[in-house]
Coordinates of C-alpha atoms in Angstrom, one line a residue:
X1 CA 0.0 0.0 0.0
X2 CA 2.8 2.4 0.8
X3 CA 4.5 1.8 -2.6
X4 CA 1.1 2.2 -4.3
X5 CA 0.4 5.6 -2.6
X6 CA 3.8 6.9 -3.5
X7 CA 4.0 5.8 -7.2
X8 CA 0.4 6.6 -8.0
X9 CA 0.6 10.4 -7.4
X10 CA 4.0 10.6 -9.1
X11 CA 2.6 9.1 -12.3
X12 CA -0.7 10.9 -12.2
X13 CA 0.8 14.3 -11.6
X14 CA 3.3 13.8 -14.4
X15 CA 0.6 12.6 -16.8
X16 CA -1.8 15.5 -16.0
X17 CA 1.0 18.0 -16.4
X18 CA 2.0 16.6 -19.7
X19 CA -1.6 16.4 -21.0
X20 CA -2.3 20.0 -20.1
X21 CA 0.9 21.3 -21.6
X22 CA 1.1 19.3 -24.8
X23 CA -2.5 18.1 -25.3
X24 CA -1.5 14.4 -25.2
X25 CA 0.6 12.1 -23.1
X26 CA -1.4 11.4 -20.0
X27 CA -1.6 7.6 -20.5
X28 CA 1.9 7.5 -22.1
X29 CA 3.4 8.9 -18.9
X30 CA 1.3 7.4 -16.2
X31 CA -0.1 4.1 -17.6
X32 CA 3.2 2.2 -17.2
X33 CA 3.4 3.2 -13.5
X34 CA -0.3 2.4 -12.9
X35 CA 0.2 -1.0 -14.4
X36 CA 3.2 -1.6 -12.1
X37 CA 1.2 -0.6 -9.1
X38 CA -2.3 -2.0 -9.8
X39 CA -1.6 -4.8 -12.3
X40 CA -2.0 -5.0 -16.1
X41 CA -5.8 -5.0 -16.1
X42 CA -6.8 -2.7 -13.2
X43 CA -3.9 -0.4 -14.0
X44 CA -5.2 0.3 -17.5
X45 CA -8.8 0.7 -16.3
X46 CA -7.6 3.3 -13.8
X47 CA -5.6 5.0 -16.5
X48 CA -8.8 5.1 -18.7
X49 CA -10.8 6.6 -15.8
X50 CA -8.3 9.3 -15.0
X51 CA -7.6 10.0 -18.7
X52 CA -11.4 10.6 -19.2
X53 CA -11.4 13.2 -16.4
X54 CA -8.3 14.9 -17.8
X55 CA -9.7 15.1 -21.3
X56 CA -13.0 16.5 -20.1
X57 CA -11.2 19.3 -18.2
X58 CA -8.9 20.2 -21.1
X59 CA -11.7 20.0 -23.7
X60 CA -13.8 22.5 -21.8
X61 CA -11.1 25.2 -22.3
X62 CA -10.4 24.4 -26.0
X63 CA -13.7 23.0 -27.5
X64 CA -14.1 25.9 -30.0
X65 CA -11.0 24.7 -31.9
X66 CA -12.3 21.2 -32.4
X67 CA -12.4 19.9 -36.0
X68 CA -15.6 17.8 -35.8
X69 CA -15.2 15.8 -39.1
X70 CA -11.7 14.6 -38.2
X71 CA -13.0 13.8 -34.7
X72 CA -15.7 11.5 -36.0
X73 CA -13.3 9.9 -38.5
X74 CA -11.1 8.9 -35.5
X75 CA -13.8 8.1 -33.0
X76 CA -15.9 5.6 -35.1
X77 CA -13.1 3.1 -36.0
X78 CA -11.7 3.4 -32.5
X79 CA -15.1 2.4 -31.0
X80 CA -15.2 -0.5 -33.5
X81 CA -11.9 -2.0 -32.3
X82 CA -12.4 -1.5 -28.6
X83 CA -14.5 -4.7 -28.0
X84 CA -11.6 -6.8 -29.5
X85 CA -9.1 -5.1 -27.3
X86 CA -11.3 -5.6 -24.2
X87 CA -11.5 -9.4 -25.0
X88 CA -7.7 -9.5 -25.3
X89 CA -7.3 -7.7 -22.0
X90 CA -9.5 -10.1 -20.2
X91 CA -8.2 -13.4 -21.7
X92 CA -4.4 -13.0 -22.0
X93 CA -2.6 -14.1 -18.7
X94 CA -1.2 -11.3 -16.5
X95 CA 2.5 -11.8 -17.1
X96 CA 2.3 -11.9 -21.0
X97 CA -0.1 -9.1 -20.9
X98 CA 2.3 -7.0 -18.9
X99 CA 5.0 -7.7 -21.5
X100 CA 2.6 -6.9 -24.3
X101 CA 1.6 -3.6 -22.7
X102 CA 5.2 -2.5 -22.2
X103 CA 6.2 -3.5 -25.7
X104 CA 3.2 -1.8 -27.1
X105 CA 4.2 1.5 -25.4
X106 CA 7.8 1.1 -26.6
X107 CA 6.7 0.5 -30.2
X108 CA 4.2 3.4 -30.0
X109 CA 6.7 5.8 -28.6
X110 CA 9.2 4.8 -31.4
X111 CA 6.6 5.6 -34.0
X112 CA 6.1 9.0 -32.5
X113 CA 9.8 9.7 -32.4
X114 CA 10.2 8.6 -36.0
X115 CA 7.0 10.1 -37.3
X116 CA 8.7 13.0 -39.0
X117 CA 10.3 10.4 -41.4
X118 CA 7.2 8.2 -41.7
X119 CA 4.3 10.3 -42.7
X120 CA 2.2 7.3 -43.8
X121 CA -1.2 8.2 -42.3
X122 CA -3.0 10.7 -44.6
X123 CA -6.5 11.6 -45.6
X124 CA -9.6 9.6 -44.6
X125 CA -7.9 6.3 -44.8
X126 CA -5.1 7.4 -42.5
X127 CA -7.6 8.7 -40.0
X128 CA -9.5 5.4 -40.0
X129 CA -6.3 3.4 -39.5
X130 CA -5.1 5.7 -36.7
X131 CA -8.4 5.6 -34.9
X132 CA -8.7 1.9 -35.1
X133 CA -5.2 1.3 -33.9
X134 CA -5.6 3.9 -31.1
X135 CA -8.8 2.3 -29.8
X136 CA -7.3 -1.2 -29.6
X137 CA -4.2 0.1 -27.9
X138 CA -6.2 2.3 -25.5
X139 CA -8.3 -0.6 -24.1
X140 CA -5.4 -3.1 -24.0
X141 CA -2.4 -1.0 -22.9
X142 CA -4.0 2.3 -21.9
X143 CA -2.1 4.3 -24.5
X144 CA -4.1 5.4 -27.5
X145 CA -2.3 8.7 -28.2
X146 CA 0.7 7.6 -30.3
X147 CA -1.3 6.5 -33.3
X148 CA -3.2 9.8 -33.3
X149 CA 0.0 11.8 -32.9
X150 CA 1.4 9.9 -35.9
X151 CA -1.6 10.9 -38.0
X152 CA -1.3 14.5 -36.8
X153 CA 2.3 14.6 -37.9
X154 CA 1.6 12.9 -41.2
X155 CA -1.0 15.5 -42.0
X156 CA 0.8 18.6 -40.5
X157 CA -2.3 19.1 -38.3
X158 CA -2.3 22.6 -36.6
X159 CA -1.3 21.9 -33.0
X160 CA -4.1 23.8 -31.2
X161 CA -6.8 22.2 -33.4
X162 CA -5.2 18.8 -32.9
X163 CA -5.2 19.3 -29.1
X164 CA -8.9 20.2 -29.0
X165 CA -9.9 17.4 -31.3
X166 CA -7.9 14.9 -29.4
X167 CA -9.6 15.7 -26.2
X168 CA -13.0 15.1 -27.8
X169 CA -11.8 11.8 -29.2
X170 CA -10.3 10.7 -25.9
X171 CA -13.5 11.3 -24.0
X172 CA -15.4 8.8 -26.2
X173 CA -12.6 6.3 -26.4
X174 CA -12.0 6.2 -22.6
X175 CA -15.7 6.0 -21.9
X176 CA -16.0 3.0 -24.3
X177 CA -12.9 1.4 -22.8
X178 CA -14.3 1.6 -19.3
X179 CA -17.7 0.2 -20.4
X180 CA -16.0 -2.7 -22.3
X181 CA -14.0 -3.6 -19.2
X182 CA -16.8 -3.4 -16.7
X183 CA -16.7 0.1 -15.4
X184 CA -14.7 1.5 -12.6
X185 CA -11.3 0.1 -11.5
X186 CA -11.2 -2.2 -8.4
X187 CA -8.6 -0.4 -6.4
X188 CA -8.6 0.8 -2.8
X189 CA -10.5 3.9 -1.8
X190 CA -7.2 5.5 -0.6
X191 CA -5.7 4.9 -4.1
X192 CA -8.6 6.6 -5.8
X193 CA -8.5 9.6 -3.4
X194 CA -4.7 10.0 -3.9
X195 CA -5.1 9.6 -7.7
X196 CA -7.8 12.3 -8.0
X197 CA -5.9 14.6 -5.7
X198 CA -2.8 14.2 -7.8
X199 CA -4.9 14.8 -10.9
X200 CA -6.0 18.1 -9.6
X201 CA -2.5 19.1 -8.7
X202 CA -1.2 18.1 -12.1
X203 CA -3.9 20.0 -14.0
X204 CA -3.4 23.2 -12.0
X205 CA 0.4 22.9 -12.4
X206 CA -0.1 22.2 -16.1
X207 CA -2.2 25.3 -16.5
X208 CA 0.7 27.4 -15.3
X209 CA 3.4 25.5 -17.2
X210 CA 1.4 25.5 -20.5
X211 CA 2.2 29.3 -20.7
X212 CA 5.9 28.8 -20.1
X213 CA 7.2 25.4 -21.3
X214 CA 8.0 24.8 -24.9
X215 CA 5.9 22.0 -26.4
X216 CA 8.8 20.2 -27.9
X217 CA 10.6 20.0 -24.5
X218 CA 7.4 18.7 -22.8
X219 CA 7.0 16.1 -25.6
X220 CA 10.5 14.8 -25.1
X221 CA 10.1 14.6 -21.4
X222 CA 6.9 12.6 -21.8
X223 CA 8.5 10.2 -24.1
X224 CA 11.5 9.6 -21.8
X225 CA 9.2 9.0 -18.7
X226 CA 6.9 6.7 -20.6
X227 CA 9.8 4.7 -22.1
X228 CA 11.3 4.2 -18.7
X229 CA 8.0 3.0 -17.3
X230 CA 7.4 0.7 -20.3
X231 CA 10.8 -0.9 -19.9
X232 CA 10.2 -1.6 -16.2
X233 CA 6.8 -3.0 -17.0
X234 CA 8.3 -5.4 -19.6
X235 CA 11.0 -6.5 -17.1
X236 CA 8.4 -7.2 -14.3
X237 CA 6.3 -9.2 -16.7
X238 CA 9.3 -11.3 -17.8
X239 CA 10.3 -12.0 -14.2
X240 CA 6.7 -13.1 -13.4
X241 CA 6.3 -15.3 -16.5

């Protein structure tokens, strides 16, 4: 319990800060730590719940910049792949699932890092592929952002419009992910209180930092934190196999 109550706020604060500053990255930063603390299934469910709250808060401030057509092109295929992802999350044994989650994050992060050289997701088809991949990854690994970021880079999407549209997308995908996996996470009341308290701290801090921190710097920090957490998740899964 002590370890849980230390790691949870660290991951959640970092994730909320990143999401507010860059528009994405909440799950990338905190999902690996949540998985380490609560296990591969409940950790992702908790990540979906907290990610839903973060997206709602950020969306309220940016909704006027939302590109509704692109939002729907991303949301519909994501919702179509979520049931398959939920089945995988429920039926794959914990240790292999932990390895899969960690490797998925590593691959996703690599795609984001290399996206300026691999602009493969364009137009309606690219949006459908990105949305479908993102939905599956969100429900299985709690990280749906990288596929959408790859699409954004491929299409040179204006950052502010991308951020607003991504929040709208994330609201639906996280809601669907929670529904597909049975609702709220089964973690202790203390863990939930600490998580939401850390979420509030992260969002307030992110509001201040968003006016001062360069987006590229925040993106690189998010990638580094998420990669470290993903590597630890893979190692823990391999040791438990």
